[in-house]
Coordinates of C-alpha atoms in Angstrom, one line a residue:
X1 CA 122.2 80.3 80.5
X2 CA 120.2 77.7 82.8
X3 CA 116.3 78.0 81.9
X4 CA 115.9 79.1 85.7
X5 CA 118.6 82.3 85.5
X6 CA 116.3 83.1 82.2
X7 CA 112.8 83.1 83.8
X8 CA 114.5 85.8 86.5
X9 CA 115.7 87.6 83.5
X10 CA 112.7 88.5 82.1
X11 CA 112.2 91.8 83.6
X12 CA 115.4 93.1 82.3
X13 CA 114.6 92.5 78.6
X14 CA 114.0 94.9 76.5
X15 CA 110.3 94.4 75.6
X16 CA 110.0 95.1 79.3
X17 CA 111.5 97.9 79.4
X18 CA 110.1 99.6 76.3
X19 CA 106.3 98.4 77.7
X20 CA 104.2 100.9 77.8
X21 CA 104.5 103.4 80.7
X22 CA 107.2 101.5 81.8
X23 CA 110.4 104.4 81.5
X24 CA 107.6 106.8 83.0
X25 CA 107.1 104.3 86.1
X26 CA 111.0 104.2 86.3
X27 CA 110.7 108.1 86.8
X28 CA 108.2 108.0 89.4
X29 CA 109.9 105.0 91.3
X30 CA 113.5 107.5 91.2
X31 CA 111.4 110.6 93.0
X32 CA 110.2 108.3 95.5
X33 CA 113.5 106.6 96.2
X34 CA 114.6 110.6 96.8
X35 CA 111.4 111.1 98.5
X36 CA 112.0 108.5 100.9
X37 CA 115.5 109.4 101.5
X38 CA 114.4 113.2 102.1
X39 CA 112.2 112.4 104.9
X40 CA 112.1 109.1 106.5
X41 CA 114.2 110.1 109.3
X42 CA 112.4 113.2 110.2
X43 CA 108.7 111.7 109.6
X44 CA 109.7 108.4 112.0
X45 CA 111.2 111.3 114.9
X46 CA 108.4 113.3 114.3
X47 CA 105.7 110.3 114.5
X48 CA 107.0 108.7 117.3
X49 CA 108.0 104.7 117.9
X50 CA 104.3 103.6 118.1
X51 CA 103.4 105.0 114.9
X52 CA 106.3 104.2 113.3
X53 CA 106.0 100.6 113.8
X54 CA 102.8 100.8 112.1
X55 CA 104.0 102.5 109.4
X56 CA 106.6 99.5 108.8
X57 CA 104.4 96.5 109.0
X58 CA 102.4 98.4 106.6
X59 CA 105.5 98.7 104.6
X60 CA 106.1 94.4 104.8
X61 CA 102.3 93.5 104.0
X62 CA 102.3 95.9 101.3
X63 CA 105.0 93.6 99.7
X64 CA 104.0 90.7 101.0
X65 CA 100.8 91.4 99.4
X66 CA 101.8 92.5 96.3
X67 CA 104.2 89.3 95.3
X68 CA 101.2 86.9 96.5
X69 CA 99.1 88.9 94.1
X70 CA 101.5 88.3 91.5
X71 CA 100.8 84.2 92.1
X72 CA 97.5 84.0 92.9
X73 CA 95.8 87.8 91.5
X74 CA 97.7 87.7 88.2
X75 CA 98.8 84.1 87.7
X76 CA 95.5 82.4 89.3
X77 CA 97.5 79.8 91.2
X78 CA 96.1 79.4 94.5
X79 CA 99.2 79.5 97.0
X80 CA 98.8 79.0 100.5
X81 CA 102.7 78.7 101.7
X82 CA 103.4 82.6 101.4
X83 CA 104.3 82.5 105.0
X84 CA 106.8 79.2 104.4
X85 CA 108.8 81.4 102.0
X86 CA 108.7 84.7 104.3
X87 CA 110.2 82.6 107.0
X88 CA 113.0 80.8 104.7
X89 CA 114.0 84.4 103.7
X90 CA 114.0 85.7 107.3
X91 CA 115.4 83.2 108.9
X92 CA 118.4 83.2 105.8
X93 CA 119.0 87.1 106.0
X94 CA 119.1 86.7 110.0
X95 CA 121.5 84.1 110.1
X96 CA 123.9 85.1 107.5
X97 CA 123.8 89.6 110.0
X98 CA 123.9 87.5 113.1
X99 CA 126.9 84.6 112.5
X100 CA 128.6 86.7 109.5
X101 CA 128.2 90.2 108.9
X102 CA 127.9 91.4 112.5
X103 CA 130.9 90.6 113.7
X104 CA 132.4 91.3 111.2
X105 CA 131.4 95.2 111.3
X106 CA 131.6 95.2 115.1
X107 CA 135.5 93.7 114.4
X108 CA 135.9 96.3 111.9
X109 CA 134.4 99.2 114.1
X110 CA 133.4 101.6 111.8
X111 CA 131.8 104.3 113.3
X112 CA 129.3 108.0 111.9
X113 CA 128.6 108.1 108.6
X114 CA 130.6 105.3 107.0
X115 CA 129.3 102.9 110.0
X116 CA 125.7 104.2 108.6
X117 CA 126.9 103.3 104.5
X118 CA 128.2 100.0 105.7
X119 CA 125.6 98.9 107.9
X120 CA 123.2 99.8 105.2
X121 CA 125.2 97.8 102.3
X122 CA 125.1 94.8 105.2
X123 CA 121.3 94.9 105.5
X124 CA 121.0 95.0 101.7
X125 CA 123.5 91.9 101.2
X126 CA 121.6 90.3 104.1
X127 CA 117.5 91.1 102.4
X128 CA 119.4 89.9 98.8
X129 CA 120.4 86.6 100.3
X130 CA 116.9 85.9 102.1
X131 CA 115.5 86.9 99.3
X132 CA 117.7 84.2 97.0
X133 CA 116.6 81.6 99.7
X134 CA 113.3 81.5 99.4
X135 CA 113.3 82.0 95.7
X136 CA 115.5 79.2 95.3
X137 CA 113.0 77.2 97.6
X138 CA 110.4 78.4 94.7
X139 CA 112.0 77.1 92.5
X140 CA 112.6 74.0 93.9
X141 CA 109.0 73.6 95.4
X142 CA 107.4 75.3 92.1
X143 CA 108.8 73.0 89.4
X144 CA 106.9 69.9 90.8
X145 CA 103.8 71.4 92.7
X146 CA 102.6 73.5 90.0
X147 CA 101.8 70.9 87.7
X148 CA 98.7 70.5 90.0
X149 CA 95.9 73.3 89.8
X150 CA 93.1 74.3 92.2
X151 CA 92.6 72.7 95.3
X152 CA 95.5 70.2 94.8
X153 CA 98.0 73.0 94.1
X154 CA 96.1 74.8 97.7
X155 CA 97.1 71.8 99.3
X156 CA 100.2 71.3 98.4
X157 CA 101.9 74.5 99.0
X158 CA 99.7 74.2 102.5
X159 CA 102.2 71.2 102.8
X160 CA 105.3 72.9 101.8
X161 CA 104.5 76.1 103.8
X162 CA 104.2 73.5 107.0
X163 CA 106.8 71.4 106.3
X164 CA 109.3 74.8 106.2
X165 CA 108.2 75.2 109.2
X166 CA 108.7 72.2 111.2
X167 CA 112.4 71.8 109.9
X168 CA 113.3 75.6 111.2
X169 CA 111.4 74.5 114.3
X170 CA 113.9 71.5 114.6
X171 CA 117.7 73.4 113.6
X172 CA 119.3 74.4 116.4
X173 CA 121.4 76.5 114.2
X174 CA 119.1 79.3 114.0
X175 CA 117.2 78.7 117.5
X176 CA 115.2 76.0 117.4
X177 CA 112.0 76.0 119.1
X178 CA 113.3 79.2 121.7
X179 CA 113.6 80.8 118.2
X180 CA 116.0 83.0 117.1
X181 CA 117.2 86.1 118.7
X182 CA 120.1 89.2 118.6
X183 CA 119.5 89.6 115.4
X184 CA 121.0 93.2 114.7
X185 CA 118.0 95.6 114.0
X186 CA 118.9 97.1 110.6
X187 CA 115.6 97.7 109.0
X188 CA 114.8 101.3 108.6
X189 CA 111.8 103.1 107.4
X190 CA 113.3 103.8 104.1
X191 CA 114.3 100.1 103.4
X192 CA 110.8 99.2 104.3
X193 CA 109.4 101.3 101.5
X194 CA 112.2 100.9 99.0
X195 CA 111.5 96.9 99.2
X196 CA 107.7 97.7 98.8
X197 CA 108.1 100.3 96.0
X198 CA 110.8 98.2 94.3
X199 CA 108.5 95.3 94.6
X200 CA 105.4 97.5 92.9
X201 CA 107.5 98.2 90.3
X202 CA 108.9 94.6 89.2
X203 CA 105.3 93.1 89.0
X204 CA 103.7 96.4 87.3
X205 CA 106.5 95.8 84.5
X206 CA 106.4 92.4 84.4
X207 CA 102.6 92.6 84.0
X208 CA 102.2 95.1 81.0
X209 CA 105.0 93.0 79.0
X210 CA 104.9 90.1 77.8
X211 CA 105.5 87.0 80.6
X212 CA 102.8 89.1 82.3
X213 CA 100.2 88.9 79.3
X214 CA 101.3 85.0 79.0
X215 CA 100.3 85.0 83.5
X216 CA 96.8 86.7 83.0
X217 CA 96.3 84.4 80.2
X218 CA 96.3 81.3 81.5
X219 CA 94.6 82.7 84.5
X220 CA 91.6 83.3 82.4
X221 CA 91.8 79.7 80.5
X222 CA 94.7 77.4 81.2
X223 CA 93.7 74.8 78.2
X224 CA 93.5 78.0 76.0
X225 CA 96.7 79.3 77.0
X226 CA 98.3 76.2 76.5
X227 CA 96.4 75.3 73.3
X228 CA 98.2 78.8 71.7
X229 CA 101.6 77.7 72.6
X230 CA 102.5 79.6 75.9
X231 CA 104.3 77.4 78.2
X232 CA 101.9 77.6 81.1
X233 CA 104.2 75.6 83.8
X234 CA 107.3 77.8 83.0
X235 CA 105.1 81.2 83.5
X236 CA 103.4 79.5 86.6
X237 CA 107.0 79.0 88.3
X238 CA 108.4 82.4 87.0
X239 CA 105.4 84.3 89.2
X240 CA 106.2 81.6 91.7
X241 CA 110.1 82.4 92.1
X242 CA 109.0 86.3 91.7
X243 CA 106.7 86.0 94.5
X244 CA 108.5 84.1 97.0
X245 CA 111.8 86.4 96.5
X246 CA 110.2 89.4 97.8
X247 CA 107.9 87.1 100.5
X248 CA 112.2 86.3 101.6
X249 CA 113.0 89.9 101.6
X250 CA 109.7 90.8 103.7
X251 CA 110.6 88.4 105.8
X252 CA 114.7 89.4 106.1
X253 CA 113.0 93.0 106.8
X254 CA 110.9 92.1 109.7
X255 CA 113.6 90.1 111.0
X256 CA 115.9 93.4 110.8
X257 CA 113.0 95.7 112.7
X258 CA 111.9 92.9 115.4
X259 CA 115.3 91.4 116.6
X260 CA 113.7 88.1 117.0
X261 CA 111.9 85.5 115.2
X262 CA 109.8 82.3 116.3
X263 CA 107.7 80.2 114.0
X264 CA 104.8 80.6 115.5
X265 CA 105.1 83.9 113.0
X266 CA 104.9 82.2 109.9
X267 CA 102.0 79.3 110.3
X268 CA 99.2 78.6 108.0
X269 CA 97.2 81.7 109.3
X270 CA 99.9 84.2 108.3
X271 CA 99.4 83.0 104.9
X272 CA 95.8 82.8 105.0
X273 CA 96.3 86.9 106.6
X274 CA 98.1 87.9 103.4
X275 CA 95.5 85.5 101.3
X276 CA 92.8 88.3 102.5
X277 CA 95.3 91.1 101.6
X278 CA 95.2 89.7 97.9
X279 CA 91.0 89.0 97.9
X280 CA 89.7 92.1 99.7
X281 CA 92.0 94.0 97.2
X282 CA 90.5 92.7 94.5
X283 CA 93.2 89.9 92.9
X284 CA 95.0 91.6 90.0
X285 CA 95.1 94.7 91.4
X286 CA 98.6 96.0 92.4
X287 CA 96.1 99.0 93.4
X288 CA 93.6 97.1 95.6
X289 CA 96.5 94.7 97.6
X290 CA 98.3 98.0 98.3
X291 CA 95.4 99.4 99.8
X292 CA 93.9 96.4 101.6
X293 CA 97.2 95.9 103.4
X294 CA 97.1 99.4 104.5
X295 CA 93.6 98.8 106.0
X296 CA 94.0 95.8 107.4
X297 CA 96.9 96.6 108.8
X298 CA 95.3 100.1 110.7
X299 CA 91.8 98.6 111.4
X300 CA 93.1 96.2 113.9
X301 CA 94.5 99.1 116.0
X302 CA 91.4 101.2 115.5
X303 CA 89.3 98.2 116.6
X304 CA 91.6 98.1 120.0
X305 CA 89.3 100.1 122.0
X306 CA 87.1 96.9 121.6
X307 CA 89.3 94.6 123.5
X308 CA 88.3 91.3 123.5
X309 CA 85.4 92.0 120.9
X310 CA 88.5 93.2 118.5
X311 CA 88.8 90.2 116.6
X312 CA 85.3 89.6 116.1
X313 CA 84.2 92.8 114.6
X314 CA 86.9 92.6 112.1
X315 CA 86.2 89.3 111.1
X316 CA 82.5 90.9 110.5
X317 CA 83.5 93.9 108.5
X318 CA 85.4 91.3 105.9
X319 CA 82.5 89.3 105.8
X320 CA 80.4 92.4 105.1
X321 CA 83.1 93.8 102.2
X322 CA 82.9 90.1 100.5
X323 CA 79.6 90.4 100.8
X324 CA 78.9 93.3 99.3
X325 CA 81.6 93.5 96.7
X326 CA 83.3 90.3 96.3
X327 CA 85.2 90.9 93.3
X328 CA 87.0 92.8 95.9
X329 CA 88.3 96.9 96.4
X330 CA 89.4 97.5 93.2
X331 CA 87.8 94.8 91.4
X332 CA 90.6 93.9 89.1
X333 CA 91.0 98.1 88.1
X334 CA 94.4 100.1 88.8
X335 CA 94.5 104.0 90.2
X336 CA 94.6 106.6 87.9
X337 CA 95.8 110.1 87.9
X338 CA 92.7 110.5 85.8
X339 CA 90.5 109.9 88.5
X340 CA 91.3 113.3 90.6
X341 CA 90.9 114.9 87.3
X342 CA 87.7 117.1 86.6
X343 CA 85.8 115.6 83.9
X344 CA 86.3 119.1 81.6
X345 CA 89.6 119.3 81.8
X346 CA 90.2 115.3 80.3
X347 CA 87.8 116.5 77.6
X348 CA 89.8 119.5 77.0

């Protein structure tokens, strides 16, 4: 098997699997998937379409904040081209719905609830193929670039994020500079949160095994790492593939929910957007991205009664929070039941 197909691998073996917690986090990620199937219809009617939209891009930076922190939090590889891989992956999945499965479902014409099981199984081929795009794009871009470290690797994934950009810009085939649009508009509440809780759960496992030990390692000390034998640049692309898949599928799922994409979505400020999801967080906390994505996702629509001063004040509430606690939310720490816990009854 190729080296690459290996690295992908590693969540599926068995040290992995037996990690500690790890069957128990399998549990909680099946009530959730029949959590989410119970009531994300009903909570998205019930909420209305202005909430609901909320509730989804809060469901895309959750994972798109959650695979950065798995390159930069975990890995300490400072990425700037997040938003490069979130547009190969949408830009893939939308093309493959829009020429391909489309009209091929529309030809086909099934209707009620096997239209509804096929249209689902199309959006899932469609998110697995972004997804495969841009992590094949890791790949490609990883192997090379992460040789470099610090502001050299910053830069160069800066480059690749731009470059990505500039050739969609310039291919007719999926819009071109009008950008791309009737793309069918798949993406559902429940997908949303099955991409983020599926993408919670790959990084938690791969962290408490052992690629993830070998990632937080040469975080600390890359000389050290390397001086005790772990192969730093085939960890440092592993985290980078891992990441940029489910950037892809964020991306395939906002392509799904707004029917339209343009560039001007994924330039360097996206990435430096989800950046501040990873940092405010607190970088190696699944924890603290999950919640700063929630935040800063909600605080901007708080802050709208602002207007024009919007942008300002919320640029001055994460000067403030770095400020104040610049090791970030969470500060490295994860959530514990524990915590809601009275003290006597842990000592019981």
């Amino acid at each position: 098997m190729p080296s690459a197909a290996r690295h992908l691998l590693f969540i599926l073996e068995p040290d992995t699997m037996t990690a500690p917690g790890a069957r128990r986090t399998f549990l909680w990620f099946a009530v959730y998937v029949l959590l989410l199937a119970a009531v994300g219809r009903t909570l998205i009617g019930w909420i209305g379409p202005y909430y609901a939209q909320i509730l989804v891009f809060i469901g895309i930076n959750v994972t798109l904040a959650v695979s950065l922190n798995l390159v930069l939090g975990f890995a300490g590889q400072f990425s700037i081209g997040h938003a490069g891989f979130m547009a190969l992956g949408g830009y893939g999945a939308a093309a493959l719905s829009f020429y391909v499965l489309a009209p091929a479902l529309a030809s086909w014409g099934a209707s009620g609830v096997l239209g509804g099981i096929v249209t689902n199984a199309a959006l899932a081929v469609a998110l697995l193929f972004g997804g495969i795009v841009a992590a094949l794009a890791g790949l490609l871009v990883g192997i090379p670039t992460l040789r470099l470290r610090g502001d050299y690797l910053a830069i160069a994934t800066l480059g690749m994020g731009e470059i990505i950009r500039v050739v969609i810009l310039n291919t007719e085939f999926v819009g071109g500079a009008r950008g791309f649009t009737d793309i069918p508009r798949w993406t559902t509440f429940t997908w949303v949160f099955l991409i983020a809780g599926l993408c919670v759960l790959v990084v938690r496992n791969l962290i408490v095994a052992m690629p993830g030990r070998s990632l937080v390692a040469l975080r600390e000390d890359e000389d050290a790492a390397a001086a005790m034998g772990i192969d730093t640049t085939r960890y440092k692309v592993l985290a980078f593939v891992l990441g940029a898949f489910f950037a892809g599928t964020a991306g395939g799922l906002q392509a799904h929910y707004m029917q339209y994409l343009h560039t001007n979505s994924f330039t360097f400020l996206r990435s430096i957007e989800i950046i501040v999801f990873v940092v405010l967080g607190g970088g190696g906390s699944i924890t603290g991205s999950i919640i700063a994505a929630v935040v800063l996702t909600i605080l901007p629509e708080f802050l709208r009664v602002a207007q024009s001063w919007r942008m300002v004040l919320y640029s001055f509430l994460l000067i403030v929070m770095m400020l104040t606690r610049p090791q970030g939310l969470m500060g490295g720490h994860e959530f514990q039941w524990r915590w809601l816990l009275p003290r006597r009854w842990l000592r019981q």
